[in-house]
Short mmCIF file of C-alpha atoms (C1' of nucleotides) in Angstrom, two decimals:
data_model
loop_
_atom_site.label_atom_id
_atom_site.label_comp_id
_atom_site.label_asym_id
_atom_site.label_seq_id
_atom_site.Cartn_x
_atom_site.Cartn_y
_atom_site.Cartn_z
CA MET A 285 0.32 127.08 -135.04
CA LEU A 286 3.29 127.29 -132.92
CA GLU A 287 3.21 125.44 -129.27
CA ILE A 288 3.33 128.24 -126.34
CA GLY A 289 5.65 125.62 -124.56
CA ARG A 290 8.03 126.02 -126.96
CA ILE A 291 8.47 129.77 -127.42
CA ARG A 292 8.86 129.45 -123.23
CA ASN A 293 11.64 127.10 -123.42
CA GLU A 294 13.14 127.64 -126.70
CA LYS A 295 13.03 131.30 -128.08
CA GLU A 296 16.24 132.00 -128.75
CA ALA A 297 15.79 129.08 -131.15
CA ILE A 298 12.86 130.19 -132.91
CA ILE A 299 13.99 133.67 -133.29
CA GLU A 300 17.13 132.66 -135.23
CA GLY A 301 14.91 130.26 -137.34
CA LEU A 302 12.07 132.91 -138.01
CA LYS A 303 15.44 135.41 -139.33
CA LYS A 304 15.42 133.36 -142.09
CA ARG A 305 12.19 134.19 -143.41
CA ASN A 306 13.27 137.90 -142.79
CA ILE A 307 11.21 138.29 -139.60
CA ASP A 308 12.06 139.22 -136.49
CA ALA A 309 9.60 137.83 -133.97
CA THR A 310 11.73 139.43 -130.70
CA THR A 311 8.57 141.09 -129.75
CA THR A 312 5.80 139.83 -130.16
CA LEU A 313 7.74 136.62 -128.60
CA ASP A 314 7.96 138.82 -125.56
CA GLN A 315 4.73 139.60 -125.36
CA LEU A 316 3.49 136.52 -125.37
CA ILE A 317 5.90 134.97 -122.77
CA GLU A 318 4.77 138.37 -120.65
CA LYS A 319 1.23 137.49 -121.54
CA ASP A 320 1.96 133.57 -120.58
CA ALA A 321 2.75 134.32 -117.47
CA SER A 322 0.17 136.74 -116.68
CA TRP A 323 -2.09 134.13 -117.86
CA ARG A 324 -0.61 131.53 -116.13
CA ALA A 325 -1.35 133.60 -112.47
CA ALA A 326 -4.48 134.59 -113.27
CA LYS A 327 -5.59 131.02 -113.88
CA THR A 328 -3.81 129.71 -110.77
CA GLU A 329 -5.91 131.86 -108.41
CA LEU A 330 -8.57 131.45 -109.92
CA GLU A 331 -8.71 127.84 -109.49
CA SER A 332 -8.03 128.17 -106.02
CA ILE A 333 -11.42 130.57 -105.64
CA ALA A 334 -12.84 127.71 -107.57
CA ALA A 335 -11.73 125.16 -105.26
CA GLU A 336 -12.52 127.01 -102.98
CA LEU A 337 -16.39 127.78 -103.98
CA ASN A 338 -16.46 124.20 -104.79
CA LYS A 339 -15.96 123.60 -101.13
CA LEU A 340 -18.11 125.92 -99.73
CA ALA A 341 -21.29 124.56 -101.98
CA LYS A 342 -20.97 121.47 -100.48
CA GLU A 343 -20.79 122.54 -96.74
CA ILE A 344 -23.94 124.27 -97.82
CA GLY A 345 -25.37 121.42 -99.05
CA GLN A 346 -24.59 119.29 -95.84
CA LEU A 347 -26.27 121.76 -93.75
CA PHE A 348 -29.87 121.62 -95.64
CA LYS A 349 -29.63 118.13 -95.63
CA GLU A 350 -29.11 117.82 -91.57
CA GLY A 351 -31.90 120.56 -91.29
CA LYS A 352 -29.36 123.87 -90.44
CA ALA A 353 -31.26 125.74 -92.65
CA SER A 354 -30.24 128.81 -91.03
CA GLU A 355 -26.45 128.21 -90.70
CA ALA A 356 -27.03 127.45 -94.43
CA GLU A 357 -28.56 131.28 -95.53
CA ALA A 358 -25.29 132.31 -93.77
CA ALA A 359 -23.05 130.04 -95.74
CA LYS A 360 -24.38 131.39 -98.48
CA THR A 361 -23.65 134.95 -97.88
CA GLN A 362 -19.92 134.24 -97.86
CA THR A 363 -19.55 132.86 -101.37
CA SER A 364 -21.31 135.92 -103.12
CA GLU A 365 -17.57 138.51 -102.64
CA LEU A 366 -16.00 135.30 -103.82
CA LYS A 367 -17.80 135.15 -106.72
CA ALA A 368 -17.49 138.34 -108.01
CA THR A 369 -13.17 137.68 -107.30
CA GLU A 370 -14.45 134.81 -109.96
CA ASN A 371 -16.16 136.67 -112.15
CA SER A 372 -13.10 139.00 -113.03
CA LEU A 373 -10.28 136.30 -112.86
CA LYS A 374 -12.42 134.48 -115.32
CA GLN A 375 -12.65 137.73 -117.53
CA ASP A 376 -8.77 137.76 -117.42
CA VAL A 377 -8.20 134.78 -117.86
CA GLU A 378 -10.14 134.54 -120.90
CA SER A 379 -8.97 137.57 -122.23
CA PHE A 380 -5.28 136.81 -121.94
CA GLU A 381 -6.18 133.53 -123.79
CA LYS A 382 -7.18 135.57 -126.77
CA GLU A 383 -4.27 137.81 -126.77
CA ILE A 384 -1.94 134.68 -126.52
CA THR A 385 -4.11 133.36 -129.65
CA GLN A 386 -4.22 136.15 -131.55
CA LEU A 387 -0.69 136.44 -130.98
CA LEU A 388 0.27 133.04 -132.11
CA TYR A 389 -1.76 132.87 -135.39
CA THR A 390 0.91 135.76 -136.88
CA LEU A 391 3.70 133.57 -136.17
CA PRO A 392 4.72 131.12 -139.17
CA ASN A 393 6.35 128.06 -138.53
CA VAL A 394 10.31 127.96 -137.99
CA PRO A 395 12.23 126.46 -141.15
CA ASN A 396 14.26 123.68 -141.11
CA GLU A 397 17.64 123.88 -140.49
CA GLU A 398 18.41 123.12 -144.44
CA VAL A 399 16.21 125.95 -144.83
CA LYS A 400 18.58 128.44 -146.24
CA ALA A 401 17.57 132.66 -145.47
CA GLY A 402 15.97 134.36 -148.49
CA LYS A 403 14.06 136.46 -149.69
CA ASN A 404 11.75 134.89 -152.82
CA GLU A 405 11.97 132.95 -155.35
CA THR A 406 15.22 134.18 -156.88
CA ASP A 407 16.38 132.70 -153.02
CA ASN A 408 15.51 129.10 -153.99
CA GLU A 409 17.96 126.91 -154.76
CA VAL A 410 18.17 123.95 -156.89
CA VAL A 411 19.12 120.87 -155.71
CA PHE A 412 17.86 118.47 -158.73
CA GLU A 413 17.71 118.18 -161.95
CA SER A 414 16.45 115.61 -164.35
CA ASN A 415 18.41 114.57 -166.79
CA ARG A 416 16.31 115.01 -169.35
CA THR A 417 16.03 117.69 -172.27
CA HIS A 418 13.13 118.63 -175.06
CA THR A 419 14.31 120.15 -178.19
CA PHE A 420 12.95 120.84 -181.26
CA ASP A 421 14.04 121.82 -184.35
CA PHE A 422 10.44 124.14 -185.44
CA GLU A 423 9.21 126.41 -183.40
CA PRO A 424 7.22 125.04 -180.21
CA GLN A 425 4.20 126.07 -179.74
CA ALA A 426 2.22 127.43 -176.11
CA HIS A 427 -0.03 124.49 -174.59
CA TRP A 428 -3.57 127.71 -175.05
CA ASP A 429 -2.41 127.48 -178.86
CA ILE A 430 -1.87 123.71 -179.30
CA ALA A 431 -5.62 123.39 -176.91
CA LYS A 432 -7.19 125.65 -179.08
CA LYS A 433 -6.12 124.30 -182.30
CA HIS A 434 -6.67 120.72 -181.16
CA GLU A 435 -10.38 121.54 -179.51
CA LEU A 436 -8.83 120.06 -176.03
CA ILE A 437 -9.94 122.98 -173.97
CA ASP A 438 -12.31 126.09 -174.15
CA PHE A 439 -11.63 129.20 -172.11
CA GLU A 440 -13.73 131.02 -174.04
CA LEU A 441 -16.85 128.78 -173.16
CA GLY A 442 -15.37 129.00 -169.50
CA VAL A 443 -16.12 132.57 -169.52
CA LYS A 444 -19.38 132.15 -170.96
CA VAL A 445 -21.02 129.60 -168.51
CA THR A 446 -18.81 130.91 -165.41
CA GLY A 447 -15.82 133.02 -165.60
CA ALA A 448 -12.31 133.58 -166.02
CA GLY A 449 -10.52 130.77 -164.68
CA PHE A 450 -13.04 128.16 -165.29
CA PRO A 451 -12.54 126.16 -168.49
CA PHE A 452 -14.12 123.13 -170.24
CA TYR A 453 -12.43 120.51 -171.22
CA ARG A 454 -13.25 118.44 -174.16
CA GLY A 455 -12.71 115.78 -176.40
CA LYS A 456 -9.39 113.75 -176.12
CA GLY A 457 -8.23 117.19 -173.61
CA ALA A 458 -11.44 115.36 -171.00
CA LYS A 459 -9.76 112.23 -171.60
CA LEU A 460 -6.42 113.50 -170.99
CA GLN A 461 -7.14 114.36 -167.79
CA ARG A 462 -9.34 111.69 -166.80
CA ALA A 463 -6.33 109.20 -167.76
CA LEU A 464 -3.82 111.00 -165.90
CA ILE A 465 -6.49 111.72 -162.34
CA ALA A 466 -5.84 107.73 -162.74
CA PHE A 467 -2.40 107.37 -163.50
CA PHE A 468 -1.73 109.26 -160.67
CA LEU A 469 -3.91 107.35 -158.32
CA ASP A 470 -2.79 104.15 -159.35
CA GLU A 471 0.69 105.22 -158.98
CA ALA A 472 0.20 106.40 -155.15
CA ASP A 473 -2.10 103.27 -154.55
CA LYS A 474 1.13 101.42 -155.57
CA ALA A 475 3.48 103.35 -153.09
CA GLY A 476 0.99 102.64 -150.40
CA TYR A 477 -1.65 105.24 -150.01
CA GLU A 478 -4.77 104.62 -149.31
CA GLU A 479 -7.37 106.32 -151.81
CA PHE A 480 -9.97 108.50 -150.29
CA ILE A 481 -12.79 110.88 -152.19
CA PRO A 482 -13.50 113.24 -149.72
CA PRO A 483 -16.10 115.94 -149.92
CA LEU A 484 -15.52 119.18 -151.63
CA VAL A 485 -16.76 121.64 -149.04
CA VAL A 486 -15.56 121.99 -145.95
CA ASN A 487 -16.93 123.89 -142.35
CA GLU A 488 -15.29 126.21 -140.76
CA ALA A 489 -13.26 123.55 -138.01
CA SER A 490 -11.84 121.63 -141.09
CA GLY A 491 -10.49 125.40 -142.23
CA TYR A 492 -8.78 126.36 -138.97
CA GLY A 493 -7.48 122.69 -138.52
CA THR A 494 -4.94 123.00 -141.67
CA GLY A 495 -4.76 126.99 -140.95
CA GLN A 496 -6.71 128.76 -144.30
CA LEU A 497 -8.94 130.49 -141.58
CA PRO A 498 -8.51 132.56 -140.10
CA ASP A 499 -5.53 134.63 -142.50
CA LYS A 500 -5.92 133.05 -145.75
CA GLU A 501 -10.16 133.21 -145.60
CA GLY A 502 -10.08 134.78 -149.17
CA GLN A 503 -8.33 132.54 -150.96
CA MET A 504 -11.35 129.70 -150.63
CA TYR A 505 -14.71 130.18 -152.05
CA HIS A 506 -17.39 130.45 -148.84
CA CYS A 507 -20.51 129.14 -149.34
CA THR A 508 -22.05 131.79 -146.77
CA VAL A 509 -25.68 130.21 -146.55
CA ASP A 510 -24.03 127.11 -145.15
CA ASP A 511 -21.15 127.95 -144.02
CA PHE A 512 -19.30 125.80 -146.00
CA TYR A 513 -15.61 126.45 -147.72
CA LEU A 514 -15.10 125.38 -151.33
CA ILE A 515 -12.16 122.99 -150.42
CA PRO A 516 -9.03 124.89 -152.10
CA THR A 517 -6.94 121.32 -152.03
CA ALA A 518 -7.57 117.97 -150.64
CA GLU A 519 -5.41 118.26 -148.24
CA VAL A 520 -7.73 120.05 -145.88
CA PRO A 521 -10.36 117.47 -145.09
CA LEU A 522 -7.67 114.74 -145.87
CA THR A 523 -5.66 116.13 -142.85
CA ASN A 524 -9.17 116.97 -141.13
CA ILE A 525 -9.81 113.00 -141.27
CA TYR A 526 -7.35 112.99 -138.44
CA ARG A 527 -8.75 116.74 -136.35
CA ASP A 528 -9.00 115.98 -132.80
CA VAL A 529 -7.55 112.11 -132.63
CA ILE A 530 -4.90 110.42 -130.27
CA LEU A 531 -3.60 107.45 -131.91
CA PRO A 532 -2.90 104.80 -129.61
CA ASN A 533 0.64 103.71 -129.80
CA GLU A 534 3.61 104.99 -131.62
CA GLU A 535 3.77 102.47 -134.14
CA PHE A 536 1.61 104.37 -137.25
CA SER A 537 3.13 106.09 -140.56
CA ILE A 538 -0.18 106.94 -142.64
CA LYS A 539 -0.34 107.36 -145.66
CA LEU A 540 -3.69 108.89 -147.39
CA THR A 541 -4.73 110.01 -151.43
CA GLY A 542 -7.44 111.67 -152.87
CA TYR A 543 -8.32 113.17 -156.08
CA THR A 544 -10.35 116.08 -155.95
CA PRO A 545 -10.91 119.74 -157.69
CA CYS A 546 -9.44 122.80 -156.44
CA PHE A 547 -11.12 126.18 -155.59
CA ARG A 548 -8.84 128.93 -155.61
CA ARG A 549 -9.76 132.60 -155.67
CA GLU A 550 -6.79 133.59 -156.08
CA ALA A 551 -6.77 137.65 -156.59
CA GLY A 552 -4.78 139.81 -157.41
CA SER A 553 -2.29 138.12 -160.34
CA TYR A 554 -2.57 138.94 -164.07
CA GLY A 555 -1.00 138.87 -167.26
CA LYS A 556 1.41 136.60 -169.08
CA ASP A 557 1.69 134.69 -165.99
CA VAL A 558 -2.45 133.23 -165.42
CA ARG A 559 -2.70 132.54 -169.19
CA GLY A 560 -3.70 129.48 -170.33
CA LEU A 561 -3.25 126.53 -167.52
CA ASN A 562 -0.93 128.02 -165.67
CA ARG A 563 -3.10 130.00 -162.86
CA LEU A 564 -7.19 128.46 -163.03
CA HIS A 565 -9.81 129.23 -159.93
CA GLN A 566 -10.64 125.63 -160.25
CA PHE A 567 -8.27 122.80 -161.22
CA ASP A 568 -8.02 118.89 -160.33
CA LYS A 569 -5.09 117.79 -158.29
CA VAL A 570 -4.24 114.29 -156.40
CA GLU A 571 -2.51 115.68 -153.46
CA ILE A 572 -0.52 112.75 -150.81
CA VAL A 573 -0.76 113.44 -146.91
CA ARG A 574 1.15 111.55 -144.70
CA ILE A 575 0.79 111.42 -140.45
CA GLU A 576 4.25 110.51 -139.00
CA HIS A 577 6.23 110.42 -135.76
CA PRO A 578 8.24 112.79 -135.75
CA ARG A 579 11.63 110.56 -136.18
CA ASN A 580 9.99 109.18 -139.39
CA THR A 581 9.68 112.56 -140.63
CA ALA A 582 12.67 113.64 -143.10
CA ASN A 583 12.30 110.14 -143.95
CA ALA A 584 8.83 110.30 -145.29
CA LEU A 585 9.60 113.65 -147.34
CA GLY A 586 12.57 111.48 -149.09
CA GLU A 587 9.46 109.41 -150.17
CA MET A 588 7.21 111.70 -151.25
CA LEU A 589 10.25 113.18 -153.29
CA ASP A 590 11.10 109.88 -155.09
CA HIS A 591 7.70 108.61 -155.75
CA VAL A 592 6.89 112.75 -157.67
CA LYS A 593 10.50 111.98 -158.90
CA GLY A 594 9.01 108.94 -160.48
CA LEU A 595 5.64 110.39 -162.03
CA LEU A 596 7.38 113.27 -163.90
CA ASP A 597 10.46 110.28 -165.36
CA LYS A 598 7.30 108.70 -166.29
CA LEU A 599 5.85 111.01 -168.17
CA GLU A 600 9.17 111.66 -170.07
CA LEU A 601 9.73 115.63 -168.63
CA GLN A 602 12.57 117.41 -167.89
CA TYR A 603 12.31 118.64 -164.33
CA ARG A 604 14.03 120.07 -161.25
CA ILE A 605 13.55 120.02 -157.82
CA LEU A 606 13.85 123.34 -155.32
CA ARG A 607 14.49 123.61 -151.97
CA LEU A 608 12.14 126.77 -150.52
CA CYS A 609 14.60 129.49 -149.32
CA GLY A 610 12.38 130.78 -145.67
CA GLY A 611 11.03 133.95 -147.41
CA ASP A 612 9.42 131.30 -149.84
CA THR A 613 8.37 128.71 -147.71
CA GLY A 614 4.78 128.81 -147.38
CA PHE A 615 3.30 130.03 -143.77
CA ALA A 616 2.75 126.37 -141.95
CA SER A 617 5.83 124.50 -143.29
CA ALA A 618 9.23 124.05 -142.08
CA LEU A 619 10.43 122.23 -145.36
CA THR A 620 9.19 122.98 -148.17
CA TYR A 621 10.70 121.30 -152.15
CA ASP A 622 8.66 122.70 -154.79
CA PHE A 623 9.50 120.77 -158.62
CA GLU A 624 9.06 122.52 -161.93
CA VAL A 625 8.70 121.21 -165.41
CA TYR A 626 10.63 123.07 -167.93
CA SER A 627 7.80 124.20 -170.53
CA ALA A 628 9.34 124.67 -174.06
CA ALA A 629 7.28 127.47 -175.49
CA GLN A 630 7.01 129.64 -172.34
CA GLU A 631 10.21 129.15 -171.87
CA LYS A 632 9.60 129.20 -167.77
CA TRP A 633 9.60 126.55 -165.43
CA LEU A 634 6.32 125.48 -163.61
CA GLU A 635 5.80 124.84 -160.32
CA VAL A 636 3.88 121.43 -160.52
CA SER A 637 4.41 120.34 -156.76
CA SER A 638 4.89 121.02 -153.96
CA CYS A 639 6.39 118.87 -151.06
CA SER A 640 6.23 120.24 -147.20
CA ARG A 641 6.66 119.09 -144.12
CA PHE A 642 4.34 120.84 -141.02
CA ASP A 643 6.38 119.22 -138.38
CA THR A 644 3.88 119.47 -135.13
CA PHE A 645 2.39 123.14 -136.61
CA GLN A 646 -0.66 121.50 -137.99
CA ALA A 647 -0.90 118.73 -135.46
CA ASN A 648 -0.88 121.55 -132.75
CA ARG A 649 -4.36 122.91 -134.27
CA LEU A 650 -5.50 119.68 -135.32
CA LYS A 651 -5.03 118.68 -132.00
CA LEU A 652 -3.65 115.68 -133.83
CA ARG A 653 -1.35 113.30 -131.18
CA PHE A 654 -0.21 109.94 -130.52
CA LYS A 655 0.66 107.54 -127.34
CA GLY A 656 4.62 107.93 -126.33
CA GLU A 657 5.27 104.40 -124.75
CA ASP A 658 5.49 106.66 -121.14
CA LYS A 659 1.26 107.30 -121.96
CA LYS A 660 1.55 110.82 -122.41
CA SER A 661 0.48 112.31 -125.95
CA GLN A 662 2.50 114.34 -128.29
CA LEU A 663 1.74 115.92 -131.55
CA CYS A 664 2.50 113.55 -134.47
CA HIS A 665 4.09 115.30 -137.41
CA THR A 666 2.45 115.80 -140.84
CA LEU A 667 3.47 115.99 -144.36
CA ASN A 668 1.79 116.58 -148.00
CA GLY A 669 2.09 117.08 -151.42
CA SER A 670 1.18 117.87 -155.26
CA ALA A 671 1.34 113.91 -156.79
CA LEU A 672 0.57 116.03 -158.94
CA ALA A 673 -1.60 118.97 -160.35
CA LEU A 674 -2.87 118.72 -163.64
CA PRO A 675 -3.72 121.79 -165.21
CA ARG A 676 0.63 122.06 -165.74
CA ILE A 677 1.23 118.63 -166.41
CA VAL A 678 -1.16 119.09 -169.22
CA ALA A 679 0.60 122.05 -170.47
CA ALA A 680 3.89 120.64 -170.34
CA LEU A 681 2.77 117.39 -171.75
CA LEU A 682 1.21 119.41 -174.55
CA GLU A 683 4.35 122.13 -175.26
CA ASN A 684 7.30 119.43 -174.40
CA HIS A 685 5.84 116.17 -176.52
CA GLN A 686 4.58 118.12 -179.25
CA THR A 687 5.73 117.01 -182.94
CA PRO A 688 5.31 117.17 -185.97
CA GLU A 689 2.60 114.67 -186.34
CA GLY A 690 0.83 115.72 -182.91
CA ILE A 691 1.18 115.36 -178.93
CA ARG A 692 2.54 112.94 -178.32
CA ILE A 693 1.15 110.43 -175.07
CA PRO A 694 4.29 108.75 -173.19
CA ASP A 695 4.00 105.23 -173.14
CA ALA A 696 3.08 105.21 -169.14
CA LEU A 697 -0.16 106.87 -170.02
CA ARG A 698 -0.94 105.37 -173.30
CA PRO A 699 -3.19 102.37 -171.37
CA TYR A 700 -5.09 105.19 -169.75
CA THR A 701 -5.92 107.53 -172.53
CA GLY A 702 -6.20 104.70 -175.26
CA PHE A 703 -4.59 107.00 -177.83
CA ASP A 704 -1.03 107.13 -178.37
CA PHE A 705 -1.53 110.48 -179.96
CA ILE A 706 -3.56 113.83 -180.01
"C1'" G B 265 -39.51 121.95 -146.23
"C1'" G B 266 -43.55 119.68 -141.76
"C1'" A B 267 -43.40 116.41 -137.81
"C1'" G B 268 -41.79 114.08 -133.98
"C1'" A B 269 -37.05 111.64 -130.82
"C1'" G B 270 -32.28 112.26 -129.47
"C1'" U B 271 -26.38 114.06 -128.43
"C1'" U B 272 -23.46 110.96 -121.65
"C1'" G B 273 -16.55 108.29 -121.29
"C1'" G B 274 -13.44 102.84 -127.17
"C1'" C B 275 -18.09 101.16 -128.22
"C1'" A B 276 -23.37 100.00 -125.72
"C1'" G B 277 -26.06 102.44 -122.15
"C1'" A B 278 -28.25 104.14 -117.06
"C1'" G B 279 -28.16 108.97 -114.40
"C1'" U B 280 -33.91 114.43 -113.57
"C1'" G B 281 -30.80 120.01 -108.24
"C1'" G B 282 -26.10 118.18 -103.85
"C1'" U B 283 -21.51 112.33 -101.58
"C1'" C B 284 -21.36 112.24 -109.75
"C1'" G B 285 -15.36 112.44 -113.70
"C1'" A B 286 -20.40 109.98 -113.71
"C1'" U B 287 -23.88 102.49 -112.00
"C1'" U B 288 -23.11 98.74 -115.26
"C1'" G B 289 -22.18 95.68 -119.83
"C1'" C B 290 -19.07 95.48 -123.96
"C1'" G B 291 -14.42 96.01 -125.09
"C1'" G B 292 -8.84 97.22 -123.47
"C1'" C B 293 -4.33 96.67 -120.02
"C1'" G B 294 -2.53 94.11 -115.44
"C1'" G B 295 -3.05 89.19 -112.17
"C1'" U B 296 -4.61 84.36 -110.84
"C1'" C B 297 -5.49 79.57 -113.02
"C1'" U B 298 -3.47 76.92 -117.40
"C1'" U B 299 1.52 73.21 -120.70
"C1'" G B 300 -0.61 77.28 -123.99
"C1'" A B 301 -5.48 79.70 -124.80
"C1'" A B 302 -10.25 79.73 -124.00
"C1'" A B 303 -13.86 80.17 -119.56
"C1'" A B 304 -14.06 82.11 -115.16
"C1'" C B 305 -12.20 85.15 -111.07
"C1'" C B 306 -9.41 88.97 -109.28
"C1'" G B 307 -7.28 94.72 -110.35
"C1'" U B 308 -7.20 98.31 -113.30
"C1'" U B 309 -8.78 101.03 -117.84
"C1'" G B 310 -10.84 109.79 -120.63
"C1'" U B 311 -8.90 114.32 -121.84
"C1'" A B 312 -7.03 119.02 -120.62
"C1'" C B 313 -4.66 122.47 -118.28
"C1'" C B 314 -2.44 124.98 -114.04
"C1'" G B 315 1.06 123.46 -109.62
"C1'" A B 316 7.90 122.34 -107.66
"C1'" G B 317 4.66 118.62 -105.09
"C1'" A B 318 0.62 117.21 -102.13
"C1'" G B 319 -2.69 118.34 -104.54
"C1'" G B 320 -6.24 121.61 -108.00
"C1'" U B 321 -9.24 122.64 -112.03
"C1'" A B 322 -12.14 122.52 -116.46
"C1'" C B 323 -15.10 118.87 -119.80
"C1'" C B 324 -21.33 114.95 -119.84
"C1'" G B 325 -23.12 117.98 -128.56
"C1'" G B 326 -20.90 123.72 -128.77
"C1'" G B 327 -22.36 128.78 -126.09
"C1'" G B 328 -25.38 131.32 -122.37
"C1'" G B 329 -28.45 131.56 -118.07
"C1'" U B 330 -31.01 130.84 -113.73
"C1'" U B 331 -28.79 128.34 -108.26
"C1'" C B 332 -24.61 128.78 -102.85
"C1'" G B 333 -24.40 124.11 -105.52
"C1'" A B 334 -26.17 121.49 -113.42
"C1'" A B 335 -25.15 115.83 -117.00
"C1'" U B 336 -29.88 117.15 -114.42
"C1'" C B 337 -34.02 123.62 -114.58
"C1'" C B 338 -34.14 127.18 -118.59
"C1'" C B 339 -32.87 129.53 -123.53
"C1'" U B 340 -29.91 129.36 -128.59
"C1'" C B 341 -27.24 127.29 -132.21
"C1'" A B 342 -25.03 122.90 -134.30
"C1'" C B 343 -25.51 118.02 -135.83
"C1'" U B 344 -28.19 112.81 -135.70
"C1'" C B 345 -32.17 109.56 -136.53
"C1'" U B 346 -37.21 108.08 -137.44
"C1'" C B 347 -41.62 109.66 -140.22
"C1'" C B 348 -44.31 112.85 -144.10
"C1'" G B 349 -42.56 115.95 -148.57
"C1'" C B 350 -39.42 117.26 -152.68
"C1'" C B 351 -35.67 114.98 -155.43
"C1'" A B 352 -30.50 112.21 -158.36
#
RNA sequence: GGAGAGUUGGCAGAGUGGUCGAUUGCGGCGGUCUUGAAAACCGUUGUACCGAGAGGUACCGGGGGUUCGAAUCCCUCACUCUCCGCCA
């Protein structure tokens, strides 16, 4: 959520920034500024009436104490008119607040200066390409065929027991999952991220904190009996650790990681894009989350990119990094880099990681702040990234490391799998 | 699931209708003393918002109510703890 003060002060810059997302925010911002002014006027008036009422109440108390009951009764009548005005002002203030919040919820984050304008994924820029390529002297098979042949993943069994998008992993397929999770967590640990095992369901407040609610409600599974939501990513519980927190000084750099299954209802996709492991309702992911002083955000994002690069290099995969254009950058993000690995068999790039900086957008909703040197509190910056999401990594490993002898496990992973080939 | 007790400032813990944003202790910060530290003593120490400022408003788990006036009374919801039951 954007800060109202920023809208007041930097209206033109926000309008320019949001143009990169193909959004003309002029009307919304004008409405916000107008409503904010009305709100402040009403609020000032309300507070002065409240002050007067407080004063009268004290005087009445004093009169009773001195035994001047009749004077006190007379003073009481004075308050009724003021109270009526107070009540109507209270309602005004509340309705302005509600309208302002509603409008603020509709505005996405302002893209970073590095973000280029653009409509959709076709306008994303490739900013890095790894120097590895995968070549085959035979026709490579798609991962769903490989998985079936080696009995690694059973999609039909998932349909039977749960439904589409909930596969069973079995045998070496299950061990490969476990190996990847352990590998990713160990690498995150080496990079200084503290490991957490968070709850997999969260309450409503946490959903609001990271911005899944109120808008993207349909994306999450909702346990209505208890009003809990299944997490769509570990970002939600990990970032919400710091909801309503004021860090005591400017010396902080918080690095968290966690492995969780992720649950996404994700309606509306079908066909080849969702075949096999490409899109699931439940999948595994190791997430990294950072909470940073604004001055360190750019640096932190760079470190996250290097970290993910390192993972993909160790897995010996061909990949590239995209800087998302305005139109493709997520609602809460100011700047997002996507990692894609090449799938030789599917002849397409698969997104395996997304690293974003949210600047104050999440922190504002989370009320996550730090005390500056001047003792005033300021909003922190939050960042997060996948390091990494498993299903597409598994797809890429199976497809790109297939040999006539089977699937070759990259060296870095062998200590974790305990086998060299599938 | 049943019964009971709770929820107050960083922590502990007072406060049952007015002078309570809140006693006190611990912790934190500043100072005195000390070569330095500890102890002792003195002072200070929540958050947010409105206001140019003076100042003001709100917050004692959340929401609502009673009252001129609520941390304090009433209703409601959430959570925590204890005992019993059930259970990995």
